[in-house]
Amino acid sequence: MEPPEDKDGRTFVEVISEKYSPENFPYRRGPGMGVVVVPTAGPQGSPMKDRLNLPSVLVLNSCGISRAGDQTEIAAFCSHVMELDLSHNKLQDWHEISKIVSNIPNLEFLNLSSNPLAGMPLEPRCAEAFSRVRRLVLNNTQVSWDTVLLLTREITELEELFLCLNEYSSVSASSVACPTLRLLHITDNSLQDWAEVRKFGTMFPGLDTLIMANNNLASIQDNKDILQRLFPKLRSINLHNSGLNRWEDIEKLNFFPKLEEVRLQGIPLLQTYTNAERRSLMIAQLPAISLLNGSVVTDSEREDAERFFIRYYLDYPEEELPYRYHSLVTKYGKLEPLAEIDLRPRCHAQVEVHCEEKVEQLSIRLDQTVAELKKQLTTVVQLSTNSMRLYYIDKCSAFGPEEMKYNTRALHSYSIQDGDEILVVPKTK
């Protein structure tokens, strides 16, 4: 399908001439940061100037670029460029993109996100132009999977590939592997079946990081032998907001031999647990993981989580116990439930009030002051607040009575317990 001609679009050459002209950047920013070109008898009205201050990282997003422009001028001014951001432009012809890329010999990073590339075929001779790129971003381009496969075959040293928001629900395997790829970022697609994810293992045998958040992946279906063979070097996986809803799927993450970082939030399986329970149960299930949801798992946190895991499943019937439970019981023994201790401060105490020959049982508030207690006692001992002295007697203490002489002191500071005594002594005139 031939892309329609965009008469309103601008050329790559026009944009860099305008953005990096000496009028906009009159001072050179150090050796190598600008490019000096000796004027030649070029075509009249050429947009290029005698000098352009082009950095090695070009950011040309949202500039309305739809065509390459004069390739000789691209080659003259961009030979030192290493990173190029062409996102949110109007590029819809791979032939025009290849004209730009083929004339930037040191290009390692290329971002083509949000260019209208849906349905646009890529010919093998054009794909060769991308062979030096190491990091390629094709987010929200709706580029076909066949085009992705062609690029991964031609880019022999590709290390990072970004394919987010492209509406992939299935992928086809390639007959030629891309062993150099380390990072695959394929979030916000529609990959629900593990059979599709399995293909990444054969296509990218050196994969270190797989980020596929916001795909409604239903389960991890392969067994230990297959997972070890398909993903021998996978170190990090992100399955945020997937559809995983069984602990068996979490246990299978242990079968990736090098896995040490997992991100797993927003999955149906964990919705009924508290935040603390989620983290503890996940850590206990994944003994080799050192990073969970971006946070380091310390040795002490792991031990606490594993002990919590044992106690959490204490009352489950034998047939419902997870496999991990038995290995942790072997490690720690069958732990008793933790004693429930109420650490909230006491609000009241039941005390004996003694005044001369009179003894009364009284419930007092411990958040009140000595002065407020005296007011409470006026009706009990028939004395005014100014006519009484109070003493606190701790029945469990070997010390004698403690005078409660400071009216503003709170009663809880005396550590009053049920059964203690308050002695009221009338003041002598």
Coordinates of C-alpha atoms in Angstrom, one line a residue:
M1 CA 0.0 0.0 0.0
E2 CA 1.5 3.3 -1.0
P3 CA 1.2 6.0 1.7
P4 CA -0.6 9.2 0.6
E5 CA 1.6 12.1 -0.2
D6 CA 1.6 14.6 2.7
K7 CA 1.9 18.0 1.2
D8 CA 1.7 19.7 4.6
G9 CA 4.5 17.7 6.2
R10 CA 8.1 19.0 6.6
T11 CA 11.4 17.4 5.8
F12 CA 13.9 16.2 8.4
V13 CA 16.4 18.6 6.8
E14 CA 14.1 21.6 7.1
V15 CA 13.5 20.9 10.8
I16 CA 17.2 20.4 11.9
S17 CA 18.1 23.5 9.8
E18 CA 15.5 25.6 11.7
K19 CA 15.9 24.1 15.2
Y20 CA 19.7 24.0 15.3
S21 CA 20.6 27.1 13.2
P22 CA 23.3 29.5 14.4
E23 CA 20.5 32.1 15.0
N24 CA 19.0 29.8 17.6
F25 CA 22.3 28.5 19.0
P26 CA 24.9 31.3 18.3
Y27 CA 27.5 29.8 20.6
R28 CA 29.2 26.5 20.1
R29 CA 29.0 24.3 23.2
G30 CA 32.4 22.9 23.2
P31 CA 34.5 20.7 20.9
G32 CA 32.5 18.4 18.8
M33 CA 29.1 19.7 19.8
G34 CA 28.7 21.7 16.5
V35 CA 29.3 20.8 12.9
V36 CA 31.1 23.2 10.6
V37 CA 30.5 22.7 6.9
V38 CA 32.5 24.6 4.2
P39 CA 29.9 26.3 1.9
T40 CA 29.5 24.6 -1.4
A41 CA 27.8 25.7 -4.6
G42 CA 24.6 23.9 -3.6
P43 CA 21.2 24.4 -5.1
Q44 CA 19.8 27.9 -4.7
G45 CA 17.6 28.3 -1.7
S46 CA 19.0 25.4 0.3
P47 CA 17.7 25.5 3.8
M48 CA 21.1 24.6 5.3
K49 CA 23.4 27.2 6.8
D50 CA 27.2 27.2 6.9
R51 CA 27.1 25.9 10.4
L52 CA 24.6 23.9 12.5
N53 CA 25.0 23.3 16.2
L54 CA 23.8 19.7 16.2
P55 CA 24.3 17.7 19.4
S56 CA 24.9 14.0 19.3
V57 CA 21.4 13.5 20.7
L58 CA 18.7 15.0 18.4
V59 CA 15.2 15.4 19.9
L60 CA 12.8 16.2 17.0
N61 CA 9.5 15.0 18.4
S62 CA 6.2 16.7 17.2
C63 CA 7.8 18.6 14.4
G64 CA 5.5 17.6 11.6
I65 CA 8.2 15.6 9.8
S66 CA 6.9 13.4 7.0
R67 CA 9.9 13.2 4.6
A68 CA 13.7 13.0 4.7
G69 CA 14.8 15.8 2.5
D70 CA 18.3 16.1 0.9
Q71 CA 20.3 13.0 1.9
T72 CA 23.6 14.6 1.2
E73 CA 22.9 17.3 3.8
I74 CA 21.7 14.7 6.3
A75 CA 25.0 12.8 5.8
A76 CA 27.0 16.1 6.1
F77 CA 25.4 17.3 9.3
C78 CA 24.5 14.1 11.2
S79 CA 27.5 11.8 10.9
H80 CA 28.2 12.2 14.7
V81 CA 24.6 11.8 15.8
M82 CA 24.1 8.8 18.1
E83 CA 20.5 9.2 19.4
L84 CA 17.4 10.4 17.4
D85 CA 13.9 11.0 18.7
L86 CA 11.4 11.3 15.8
S87 CA 8.3 10.4 17.9
H88 CA 4.9 12.1 17.3
N89 CA 5.7 13.1 13.7
K90 CA 3.9 12.3 10.4
L91 CA 6.3 9.6 9.1
Q92 CA 4.3 6.9 7.4
D93 CA 6.8 5.7 4.7
W94 CA 9.6 3.3 5.7
H95 CA 11.5 4.4 2.6
E96 CA 11.7 8.0 3.9
I97 CA 12.7 6.8 7.4
S98 CA 15.4 4.6 5.9
K99 CA 16.8 7.7 4.0
I100 CA 17.3 9.4 7.3
V101 CA 18.7 6.5 9.2
S102 CA 21.0 5.3 6.4
N103 CA 22.8 8.7 6.4
I104 CA 23.5 8.6 10.2
P105 CA 26.3 6.0 10.4
N106 CA 26.7 6.2 14.2
L107 CA 23.0 6.0 15.2
E108 CA 22.4 3.7 18.1
F109 CA 19.0 4.8 19.5
L110 CA 15.9 5.5 17.3
N111 CA 12.5 6.5 18.6
L112 CA 9.7 6.3 16.1
S113 CA 6.8 6.2 18.6
S114 CA 3.4 7.6 17.6
N115 CA 4.1 7.8 13.8
P116 CA 1.3 6.4 11.6
L117 CA 3.0 3.3 10.4
A118 CA 0.0 0.9 10.5
G119 CA -0.2 -1.2 7.4
M120 CA 3.0 0.3 5.9
P121 CA 5.2 -2.5 4.5
L122 CA 8.9 -2.5 5.1
E123 CA 11.0 -3.8 2.2
P124 CA 14.2 -5.8 3.1
R125 CA 16.4 -3.3 1.3
C126 CA 15.1 -0.5 3.5
A127 CA 15.4 -2.6 6.6
E128 CA 19.1 -2.9 6.0
A129 CA 19.5 0.8 6.9
F130 CA 18.6 0.1 10.5
S131 CA 21.4 -2.5 11.0
R132 CA 23.5 -0.3 13.3
V133 CA 20.6 0.6 15.7
R134 CA 20.9 -1.0 19.2
R135 CA 17.8 0.5 20.9
L136 CA 14.6 0.8 18.9
V137 CA 11.3 2.3 20.1
L138 CA 8.1 1.6 18.1
N139 CA 5.5 2.4 20.7
N140 CA 2.0 3.3 19.5
T141 CA 2.9 2.8 15.8
Q142 CA 0.6 -0.2 15.1
V143 CA 3.6 -1.5 13.1
S144 CA 2.9 -5.1 11.9
W145 CA 4.5 -8.1 13.6
D146 CA 6.0 -9.1 10.3
T147 CA 7.8 -5.7 10.2
V148 CA 9.1 -6.3 13.7
L149 CA 10.5 -9.7 12.7
L150 CA 12.2 -8.2 9.6
L151 CA 13.8 -5.5 11.8
T152 CA 15.0 -8.0 14.4
R153 CA 16.6 -10.1 11.6
E154 CA 18.4 -7.1 10.0
I155 CA 19.5 -5.4 13.2
T156 CA 22.2 -7.9 14.2
E157 CA 23.2 -6.1 17.5
L158 CA 19.7 -5.0 18.7
E159 CA 19.7 -4.8 22.5
E160 CA 16.4 -3.1 23.5
L161 CA 13.0 -3.2 21.7
F162 CA 9.9 -1.2 22.7
L163 CA 6.6 -2.3 21.3
C164 CA 4.0 -0.8 23.6
L165 CA 0.4 0.2 22.7
N166 CA 0.4 -1.7 19.3
E167 CA -2.7 -3.9 19.9
Y168 CA -0.9 -7.2 19.5
S169 CA -3.0 -10.1 20.5
S170 CA -0.8 -12.7 18.9
V171 CA 2.7 -12.9 17.5
S172 CA 4.5 -15.3 15.1
A173 CA 7.8 -16.9 15.8
S174 CA 10.8 -16.1 13.7
S175 CA 13.0 -18.7 12.0
V176 CA 16.0 -16.5 12.8
A177 CA 16.7 -15.7 16.5
C178 CA 17.9 -12.4 17.8
P179 CA 20.4 -13.4 20.5
T180 CA 21.6 -9.9 21.3
L181 CA 18.2 -8.6 22.6
R182 CA 18.3 -8.0 26.3
L183 CA 15.2 -5.9 26.9
L184 CA 11.7 -6.4 25.5
H185 CA 9.1 -3.7 26.6
I186 CA 5.7 -4.8 25.3
T187 CA 3.2 -3.3 27.7
D188 CA -0.4 -2.3 27.0
N189 CA -1.1 -4.9 24.3
S190 CA -3.6 -7.7 24.3
L191 CA -1.4 -10.8 24.9
Q192 CA -3.6 -13.1 27.0
D193 CA -2.3 -16.6 26.1
W194 CA 1.1 -17.8 27.4
A195 CA 1.6 -19.6 24.0
E196 CA 2.3 -16.2 22.6
V197 CA 4.8 -15.2 25.4
R198 CA 6.5 -18.6 24.9
K199 CA 7.6 -17.5 21.4
F200 CA 9.7 -14.7 22.9
G201 CA 11.9 -17.3 24.4
T202 CA 12.9 -18.9 21.1
M203 CA 13.1 -15.5 19.3
F204 CA 15.2 -13.8 22.0
P205 CA 17.3 -16.4 23.8
G206 CA 19.4 -13.8 25.6
L207 CA 16.5 -11.9 27.0
D208 CA 17.3 -10.3 30.4
T209 CA 14.2 -8.1 31.0
L210 CA 10.7 -8.8 29.9
I211 CA 8.2 -5.9 30.6
M212 CA 4.6 -6.8 29.7
A213 CA 2.5 -5.0 32.2
N214 CA -1.2 -4.3 31.2
N215 CA -1.5 -7.4 29.1
N216 CA -4.3 -9.6 30.4
L217 CA -2.1 -12.7 30.6
A218 CA -4.3 -15.5 32.1
S219 CA -1.7 -18.0 33.3
I220 CA 1.8 -19.4 32.9
Q221 CA 1.3 -22.7 31.3
D222 CA 4.7 -24.3 30.8
N223 CA 6.5 -26.7 33.2
K224 CA 9.9 -26.3 34.8
D225 CA 11.9 -27.9 32.0
I226 CA 10.4 -25.8 29.3
L227 CA 10.7 -22.5 31.2
Q228 CA 14.3 -23.2 32.0
R229 CA 15.1 -23.9 28.4
L230 CA 13.1 -21.0 26.9
F231 CA 14.2 -18.2 29.3
P232 CA 17.7 -19.2 30.5
K233 CA 18.9 -15.7 31.1
L234 CA 15.7 -13.8 32.2
R235 CA 16.6 -11.8 35.2
S236 CA 13.6 -9.4 35.5
I237 CA 9.9 -9.8 34.6
N238 CA 7.0 -7.2 35.0
L239 CA 3.5 -8.7 35.0
H240 CA 1.7 -5.7 36.5
N241 CA -2.1 -5.7 35.9
S242 CA -2.1 -9.2 34.2
G243 CA -4.9 -11.7 34.7
L244 CA -3.0 -14.2 36.9
N245 CA -5.3 -15.6 39.6
R246 CA -3.7 -18.8 40.8
W247 CA -0.8 -19.3 43.3
E248 CA 0.5 -22.0 41.0
D249 CA 1.4 -19.3 38.4
I250 CA 3.4 -17.5 41.0
E251 CA 5.2 -20.7 42.0
K252 CA 6.2 -21.2 38.3
L253 CA 8.2 -18.0 38.4
N254 CA 10.7 -20.0 40.5
F255 CA 11.4 -22.1 37.3
F256 CA 13.2 -19.2 35.5
P257 CA 16.8 -20.0 36.5
K258 CA 18.2 -16.5 36.7
L259 CA 15.1 -14.5 37.8
E260 CA 15.8 -12.1 40.6
E261 CA 13.4 -9.2 40.1
V262 CA 9.6 -9.5 39.9
R263 CA 6.9 -6.8 39.5
L264 CA 3.4 -8.1 40.2
Q265 CA 0.8 -5.6 41.2
G266 CA -2.8 -5.3 40.3
I267 CA -3.4 -9.0 39.6
P268 CA -6.8 -10.7 40.5
L269 CA -5.0 -13.2 42.8
L270 CA -3.9 -10.6 45.3
Q271 CA -7.0 -8.4 45.4
T272 CA -8.4 -10.0 48.6
Y273 CA -5.2 -9.6 50.7
T274 CA -3.9 -6.6 52.6
N275 CA -0.8 -4.9 51.3
A276 CA 1.3 -6.5 54.1
E277 CA -0.1 -10.0 53.3
R278 CA 0.5 -9.6 49.6
R279 CA 4.2 -8.8 50.0
S280 CA 4.8 -11.4 52.7
L281 CA 3.1 -14.2 50.8
M282 CA 4.9 -13.3 47.5
I283 CA 8.3 -13.1 49.2
A284 CA 7.8 -16.5 50.8
Q285 CA 6.7 -18.0 47.5
L286 CA 9.7 -16.6 45.6
P287 CA 12.9 -17.6 47.5
A288 CA 15.3 -16.4 44.8
I289 CA 13.8 -13.0 44.3
S290 CA 15.9 -10.0 45.6
L291 CA 13.6 -7.2 44.3
L292 CA 9.8 -7.3 44.5
N293 CA 7.8 -4.4 43.0
G294 CA 10.9 -2.2 43.1
S295 CA 11.8 -2.8 46.7
V296 CA 14.8 -4.7 48.0
V297 CA 14.0 -7.9 49.9
T298 CA 16.3 -8.1 52.9
D299 CA 17.3 -11.3 54.7
S300 CA 15.3 -10.3 57.8
E301 CA 12.2 -9.4 55.7
R302 CA 12.5 -12.8 54.0
E303 CA 12.6 -14.7 57.3
D304 CA 9.7 -12.8 58.7
A305 CA 7.7 -13.4 55.5
E306 CA 8.5 -17.1 55.5
R307 CA 7.4 -17.5 59.1
F308 CA 4.3 -15.5 58.4
F309 CA 3.6 -17.9 55.4
I310 CA 3.7 -21.0 57.7
R311 CA 1.3 -19.4 60.2
Y312 CA -1.0 -18.2 57.5
Y313 CA -1.6 -21.7 56.3
L314 CA -1.7 -23.4 59.7
D315 CA -5.4 -24.1 59.6
Y316 CA -5.7 -25.1 55.9
P317 CA -6.5 -28.8 55.1
E318 CA -3.6 -30.8 53.9
E319 CA -4.9 -31.0 50.3
E320 CA -5.0 -27.2 50.0
L321 CA -1.5 -26.5 51.3
P322 CA 0.9 -25.0 48.7
Y323 CA 4.1 -26.9 47.9
R324 CA 6.2 -24.1 49.4
Y325 CA 4.5 -24.6 52.8
H326 CA 6.2 -28.1 53.3
S327 CA 9.7 -26.8 52.4
L328 CA 9.3 -23.9 54.9
V329 CA 8.1 -26.2 57.6
T330 CA 11.2 -28.3 57.0
K331 CA 13.3 -25.1 57.4
Y332 CA 11.6 -23.6 60.5
G333 CA 9.4 -26.3 62.0
K334 CA 5.7 -26.1 62.4
L335 CA 5.3 -22.8 64.2
E336 CA 2.7 -22.0 66.8
P337 CA 0.3 -19.0 66.1
L338 CA 1.6 -15.7 67.5
A339 CA 0.0 -14.6 70.8
E340 CA -2.4 -11.8 70.3
I341 CA -1.2 -8.9 72.4
D342 CA -3.2 -5.7 72.7
L343 CA -0.7 -2.9 72.6
R344 CA -3.3 -0.1 72.8
P345 CA -2.9 2.1 75.8
R346 CA -5.4 1.3 78.6
C347 CA -8.3 3.8 79.0
H348 CA -9.7 2.8 82.4
A349 CA -8.7 1.0 85.6
Q350 CA -10.7 -0.4 88.4
V351 CA -9.1 0.8 91.7
E352 CA -9.8 0.8 95.4
V353 CA -10.2 4.2 97.0
H354 CA -9.3 4.3 100.7
C355 CA -10.2 7.3 102.8
E356 CA -9.9 6.8 106.6
E357 CA -12.2 3.8 107.3
K358 CA -14.0 4.0 104.0
V359 CA -13.2 1.8 101.0
E360 CA -14.9 2.2 97.6
Q361 CA -14.4 0.4 94.2
L362 CA -14.1 3.0 91.5
S363 CA -13.5 3.0 87.7
I364 CA -11.3 5.8 86.7
R365 CA -10.2 7.2 83.3
L366 CA -6.5 7.1 82.8
D367 CA -6.4 9.9 80.3
Q368 CA -7.4 12.5 82.9
T369 CA -5.1 14.5 85.2
V370 CA -4.7 14.3 88.9
A371 CA -6.8 17.5 89.3
E372 CA -9.6 15.9 87.3
L373 CA -9.4 12.8 89.5
K374 CA -9.7 14.9 92.6
K375 CA -12.9 16.4 91.2
Q376 CA -14.2 12.8 90.6
L377 CA -13.4 11.9 94.2
T378 CA -15.2 14.8 95.9
T379 CA -18.5 13.0 95.9
V380 CA -16.9 9.7 97.0
V381 CA -14.9 11.0 100.0
Q382 CA -17.0 14.1 100.8
L383 CA -13.9 16.4 100.6
S384 CA -13.2 19.4 98.5
T385 CA -10.3 19.2 96.0
N386 CA -8.3 21.6 98.2
S387 CA -8.8 19.5 101.3
M388 CA -7.4 16.2 100.0
R389 CA -4.0 14.7 99.3
L390 CA -3.8 11.7 97.0
Y391 CA -1.3 8.7 97.1
Y392 CA -1.0 6.0 94.5
I393 CA -0.3 2.5 95.9
D394 CA 1.0 -0.1 93.3
K395 CA 0.1 -3.5 94.8
C396 CA 2.9 -5.2 92.8
S397 CA 5.6 -2.8 93.9
A398 CA 7.8 -3.1 96.9
F399 CA 7.9 0.7 97.2
G400 CA 5.5 2.6 99.4
P401 CA 2.8 5.0 98.4
E402 CA 3.6 7.6 95.8
E403 CA 2.1 11.0 96.4
M404 CA 0.2 12.4 93.4
K405 CA 1.3 16.0 94.1
Y406 CA 1.3 17.4 90.5
N407 CA -2.3 18.4 89.5
T408 CA -1.4 18.5 85.7
R409 CA 0.1 15.0 85.6
A410 CA -1.8 12.5 83.5
L411 CA -2.9 9.3 85.4
H412 CA -1.6 6.9 82.7
S413 CA 2.0 8.1 83.5
Y414 CA 1.7 6.2 86.9
S415 CA 1.0 2.9 85.0
I416 CA -2.1 2.3 87.2
Q417 CA -3.5 -1.2 86.8
D418 CA -6.7 -2.9 87.9
G419 CA -6.7 -3.6 91.7
D420 CA -4.3 -0.8 92.6
E421 CA -5.2 1.6 95.4
I422 CA -5.7 5.4 95.7
L423 CA -5.3 6.6 99.2
V424 CA -7.1 9.9 100.1
V425 CA -5.8 11.7 103.1
P426 CA -7.6 14.8 104.4
K427 CA -5.3 17.8 104.8
T428 CA -4.8 19.0 108.4
K429 CA -5.7 22.6 109.1

